[in-house]
Amino acid sequence: MNDHSPARGARIKDVARIAGVSTATVSRTLSTPDIVSEETRKAVLAAVDQTGYSVNLSARHLRQQRTGGILALAPNLANPFFSEILSGISDVLRDAGLNLIVGDTSINSDARMRLVDYANRARCDGLIVLDGSLDPGVFTRSQCPPVVQACEWIAGLSAPRVFADNEAGAELVVDHLAGLGHTRIGHVTGPPSNSLTRSREAGFQRGLARHGLAPDVVIRGDFSLASGQAAAERLCAMSDRPTAIFCDNDEMACGLMGALRRSGLRVPDDLSVVGFDDIELSRHLTPTLTTLHQPRKAIGLHAARILLRLIDGHDVPEDTRLSVSLEVRESTGGL
Amino acid sequence: MNDHSPARGARIKDVARIAGVSTATVSRTLSTPDIVSEETRKAVLAAVDQTGYSVNLSARHLRQQRTGGILALAPNLANPFFSEILSGISDVLRDAGLNLIVGDTSINSDARMRLVDYANRARCDGLIVLDGSLDPGVFTRSQCPPVVQACEWIAGLSAPRVFADNEAGAELVVDHLAGLGHTRIGHVTGPPSNSLTRSREAGFQRGLARHGLAPDVVIRGDFSLASGQAAAERLCAMSDRPTAIFCDNDEMACGLMGALRRSGLRVPDDLSVVGFDDIELSRHLTPTLTTLHQPRKAIGLHAARILLRLIDGHDVPEDTRLSVSLEVRESTGGL
DNA sequence: GCCGCCTCTGTAATCGGTTTCATTACGGGA
DNA sequence: TCCCGTAATGAAACCGATTACAGAGGCGGC
């Protein structure tokens, strides 16, 4: 119907001319409809329809001193754990008219260098950091826009945090395994400096203590499938094994169970395995994986909402802790 | 060192004043360094360093009539298959000074509605479509920026395409299975209308014909873990099963193998299984999965480069077909 | 009847760059 | 010596919106 319009589409000026008003009125009609009269509003909206007008975001953002973009920094996009969080973030931002720009911090060090460029008001209106291993210095410079940390956090960076209750989750794991009669429970962790690793380790230790159990073998991993596999190989080589293993995430549990089976060990008969995250895959492994469910979508939603409030200059809670629940499946059994 | 700078950072005007030149010269120094004198360049760069200046992209884009953003539309971010493609796209775009905005078309229909808003020059400079199920009409309007299709494509949309050689891949699968002595080979497909499903089906049929084999059972899936599981249940209920199964992606193969095992069928002894994609997980399943390796990163790199050329008004190849290779692992065996 | 307030609208300044056009200085050829 | 071309730079227009400010008109209160 309007393919005869100029190639690059209509400007606010064109809409204003057709509606017989000024550009200011068009702008007001679109951003604050309440303050224009009913009659004017109709005329403007009709002209918008007719021209297929849509605002030039660069112009708007230049004038409003905003960029319209929120940068989310995730350590690994390939991990399905993050994609649902990003989806939650994206939902909130879209409703607020903001774009989500996703940065994968794992790619290479070159990308990390450029982070300094991006953590800048001239580039984005806010940051959501999902990677606790970044340099806090970048985020404390005066040009850095508001920051919210989700899931992981950076030691020494004081920015609002949204995370699942990792400590309580790890305690639930111990409760479950101890309830099944296990007294020797091993732990496959993430990287030692990672905040998730620390919280889960703390909750795990507290749980053991509460049940009067002594710590058993601790194997350091890095949240990857491969490190789960490596952990299984170490376990198989042990003469005196624990009877249950708590993995700090589902990917490692998956790598671990695969390698265990290949070595002839049966889960849960020879070894019970518990994961953390409840990614979709955990329901399809054999045996299906007992794991802690994290409210991933909710983490994303909360993080984004808090960031928006921060950008608008409102007060926000320092910590938002979301509860987790244990999904008991086939990979854990009694002694 | 420069935390005394004004809260919102330096403007080009500030840099110009400190360097003792005009804003035009600063701009030229940063975008076309060749046309300013050596001496001036040094002074400007020193001033940039001193102020920590970084350009305001909204202003630049407003003047240059570009938005600085490329929108990638993917059907499912949670699928690890896409994340590596996006990573390749992101690398190229970052080097070109463009942002990658990721849209998940699976979220809900509301998001799809808004697609119309986004497929617009006022919103982004180009589109990379990874979802073949979208409405072609959106992309043919005059306001729509250049489009490149990657992996999947939309029937009836003439836009450059970058994809793996799905037909050749499916033929390789048949060669491999026929070579092992299989004569009854089933197929678990993606959605019937999907372009990947069609290509793989065509290659599969051609392979069968070349080996003088008759088609066997075809089970419709949707690329999800759950549909792989459902396919396994159908297979188990059959009295007269094929001896090998080709799954259109690794996720379905994963869901299928898990469910098969739970029903007591052994892979590859009772049934050989082949996947497609070679996601990292396929190496960690038990048994490890024989699958077709797709050059995911390369697909992303090519798609992004082609889009950049398109944006600059250059000629681009209509189709870019990248080759695949078979990764033979444990899930396939002889009869 | 006059004043002040409120509602609605228009004019024009503004955001921060890029780019066109004009200007200057200098070197070489006639 | 004069003219022209070239290299380097500056002044100012421009991109397309938002918004501060001002003005017009209507209405109620004194």
CSV table of C-alpha atoms in Angstrom, one decimal, chain A residues 61-226:
chain,number,residue,atom,x,y,z
A,61,HIS,CA,19.2,8.0,21.7
A,62,LEU,CA,21.5,10.8,20.8
A,63,ARG,CA,19.0,13.3,22.1
A,64,GLN,CA,18.1,11.3,25.2
A,65,GLN,CA,21.7,10.6,26.0
A,66,ARG,CA,21.1,6.9,26.0
A,67,THR,CA,22.2,4.1,23.7
A,68,GLY,CA,19.2,1.8,23.9
A,69,GLY,CA,21.4,-1.2,24.5
A,70,ILE,CA,22.1,-3.4,27.4
A,71,LEU,CA,25.2,-5.5,27.3
A,72,ALA,CA,25.1,-9.0,28.9
A,73,LEU,CA,28.5,-10.6,29.5
A,74,ALA,CA,28.3,-14.4,29.7
A,75,PRO,CA,31.2,-16.8,30.0
A,76,ASN,CA,29.9,-19.3,27.6
A,77,LEU,CA,27.0,-19.0,25.3
A,78,ALA,CA,27.2,-22.7,24.3
A,79,ASN,CA,26.1,-23.6,27.8
A,80,PRO,CA,22.4,-24.0,27.8
A,81,PHE,CA,22.3,-22.8,31.4
A,82,PHE,CA,22.8,-19.3,30.2
A,83,SER,CA,20.5,-19.2,27.3
A,84,GLU,CA,17.3,-19.3,29.4
A,85,ILE,CA,18.7,-16.5,31.7
A,86,LEU,CA,19.3,-14.4,28.6
A,87,SER,CA,15.9,-15.1,27.3
A,88,GLY,CA,14.4,-13.8,30.6
A,89,ILE,CA,16.6,-10.7,30.3
A,90,SER,CA,15.6,-10.2,26.8
A,91,ASP,CA,11.9,-10.3,27.6
A,92,VAL,CA,12.1,-7.5,30.1
A,93,LEU,CA,14.4,-5.3,28.0
A,94,ARG,CA,12.2,-5.7,24.9
A,95,ASP,CA,9.3,-4.4,26.8
A,96,ALA,CA,11.3,-1.4,27.9
A,97,GLY,CA,12.4,-0.7,24.3
A,98,LEU,CA,16.0,-1.7,24.9
A,99,ASN,CA,18.2,-4.1,22.9
A,100,LEU,CA,20.1,-6.9,24.4
A,101,ILE,CA,23.6,-7.2,23.2
A,102,VAL,CA,25.2,-10.5,24.1
A,103,GLY,CA,29.0,-10.7,24.7
A,104,ASP,CA,30.7,-14.0,25.1
A,105,THR,CA,33.6,-13.5,27.4
A,106,SER,CA,35.1,-16.9,26.8
A,107,ILE,CA,35.9,-16.4,23.2
A,108,ASN,CA,39.3,-15.0,23.5
A,109,SER,CA,41.4,-12.5,25.3
A,110,ASP,CA,41.0,-10.0,22.5
A,111,ALA,CA,37.4,-9.8,23.2
A,112,ARG,CA,38.1,-9.2,26.8
A,113,MET,CA,40.3,-6.3,25.9
A,114,ARG,CA,37.5,-4.7,24.1
A,115,LEU,CA,35.3,-5.0,27.2
A,116,VAL,CA,36.9,-1.8,28.4
A,117,ASP,CA,35.5,-0.1,25.3
A,118,TYR,CA,32.1,-1.5,25.9
A,119,ALA,CA,31.8,-0.9,29.6
A,120,ASN,CA,31.1,2.7,28.8
A,121,ARG,CA,28.2,5.0,28.8
A,122,ALA,CA,28.8,5.9,25.2
A,123,ARG,CA,28.2,2.3,24.2
A,124,CYS,CA,25.5,0.9,26.5
A,125,ASP,CA,23.1,2.0,29.1
A,126,GLY,CA,23.8,-0.8,31.5
A,127,LEU,CA,25.6,-4.1,32.0
A,128,ILE,CA,24.5,-7.5,33.2
A,129,VAL,CA,27.5,-9.5,34.2
A,130,LEU,CA,27.1,-13.3,34.3
A,131,ASP,CA,30.8,-14.0,34.5
A,132,GLY,CA,32.5,-13.7,37.9
A,133,SER,CA,36.0,-13.9,36.5
A,134,LEU,CA,36.2,-10.5,35.0
A,135,ASP,CA,38.4,-7.6,36.3
A,136,PRO,CA,36.4,-5.5,38.7
A,137,GLY,CA,38.4,-2.4,37.8
A,138,VAL,CA,36.6,-2.1,34.5
A,139,PHE,CA,33.3,-1.6,36.3
A,140,THR,CA,34.3,1.0,38.7
A,141,ARG,CA,35.5,3.7,36.3
A,142,SER,CA,33.3,6.8,36.2
A,143,GLN,CA,32.3,6.2,32.6
A,144,CYS,CA,30.9,2.8,33.4
A,145,PRO,CA,27.1,2.5,33.3
A,146,PRO,CA,25.0,0.7,36.0
A,147,VAL,CA,25.9,-2.9,36.5
A,148,VAL,CA,24.0,-5.9,37.8
A,149,GLN,CA,25.6,-9.2,38.6
A,150,ALA,CA,23.6,-12.4,38.0
A,151,CYS,CA,24.4,-15.9,39.0
A,152,GLU,CA,28.1,-15.4,39.5
A,153,TRP,CA,29.7,-12.3,41.0
A,154,ILE,CA,33.1,-10.6,41.0
A,155,ALA,CA,34.9,-10.5,44.3
A,156,GLY,CA,35.3,-6.9,45.4
A,157,LEU,CA,32.7,-5.4,43.1
A,158,SER,CA,29.8,-3.8,44.9
A,159,ALA,CA,26.9,-4.1,42.4
A,160,PRO,CA,23.5,-5.5,43.0
A,161,ARG,CA,23.4,-9.3,42.7
A,162,VAL,CA,20.8,-11.8,41.7
A,163,PHE,CA,21.5,-15.4,42.3
A,164,ALA,CA,20.0,-18.8,43.2
A,165,ASP,CA,20.5,-19.9,46.8
A,166,ASN,CA,23.5,-22.1,46.0
A,167,GLU,CA,24.4,-22.7,49.7
A,168,ALA,CA,20.9,-24.0,50.5
A,169,GLY,CA,21.0,-26.0,47.3
A,170,ALA,CA,24.2,-27.8,48.3
A,171,GLU,CA,22.8,-28.4,51.7
A,172,LEU,CA,19.7,-30.0,50.1
A,173,VAL,CA,22.0,-32.4,48.2
A,174,VAL,CA,23.7,-33.5,51.4
A,175,ASP,CA,20.3,-34.0,53.1
A,176,HIS,CA,19.1,-36.1,50.3
A,177,LEU,CA,22.3,-38.3,50.1
A,178,ALA,CA,22.6,-38.6,53.8
A,179,GLY,CA,18.9,-39.6,54.0
A,180,LEU,CA,19.7,-42.4,51.6
A,181,GLY,CA,22.4,-43.6,53.9
A,182,HIS,CA,25.5,-42.3,52.2
A,183,THR,CA,28.4,-41.3,54.5
A,184,ARG,CA,31.1,-40.8,52.0
A,185,ILE,CA,30.2,-38.0,49.6
A,186,GLY,CA,32.7,-36.7,47.0
A,187,HIS,CA,32.5,-33.3,45.3
A,188,VAL,CA,33.4,-32.3,41.8
A,189,THR,CA,33.7,-28.5,41.9
A,190,GLY,CA,34.0,-25.6,39.4
A,191,PRO,CA,37.0,-23.4,39.3
A,192,PRO,CA,38.2,-22.6,42.9
A,193,SER,CA,37.9,-18.8,42.5
A,194,ASN,CA,34.4,-18.9,41.1
A,195,SER,CA,31.7,-17.5,43.3
A,196,LEU,CA,29.4,-20.4,42.5
A,197,THR,CA,32.0,-22.9,43.5
A,198,ARG,CA,32.6,-21.1,46.8
A,199,SER,CA,28.9,-20.9,47.7
A,200,ARG,CA,28.2,-24.5,46.8
A,201,GLU,CA,31.3,-25.7,48.7
A,202,ALA,CA,30.3,-23.7,51.7
A,203,GLY,CA,26.8,-25.1,51.7
A,204,PHE,CA,28.1,-28.6,51.1
A,205,GLN,CA,30.5,-28.4,54.0
A,206,ARG,CA,27.8,-27.0,56.3
A,207,GLY,CA,25.5,-29.8,55.2
A,208,LEU,CA,28.1,-32.5,55.9
A,209,ALA,CA,28.8,-31.0,59.3
A,210,ARG,CA,25.1,-30.9,60.2
A,211,HIS,CA,24.9,-34.6,59.5
A,212,GLY,CA,28.1,-35.4,61.4
A,213,LEU,CA,29.9,-36.4,58.2
A,214,ALA,CA,33.5,-35.9,57.3
A,215,PRO,CA,34.5,-34.3,54.0
A,216,ASP,CA,35.6,-36.8,51.3
A,217,VAL,CA,37.4,-36.4,48.1
A,218,VAL,CA,37.2,-33.0,46.3
A,219,ILE,CA,38.0,-32.9,42.6
A,220,ARG,CA,38.5,-29.6,40.9
A,221,GLY,CA,36.7,-29.2,37.5
A,222,ASP,CA,35.7,-26.3,35.4
A,223,PHE,CA,32.0,-26.8,34.6
A,224,SER,CA,32.8,-28.5,31.3
A,225,LEU,CA,31.8,-31.9,30.0
A,226,ALA,CA,35.5,-32.7,29.6
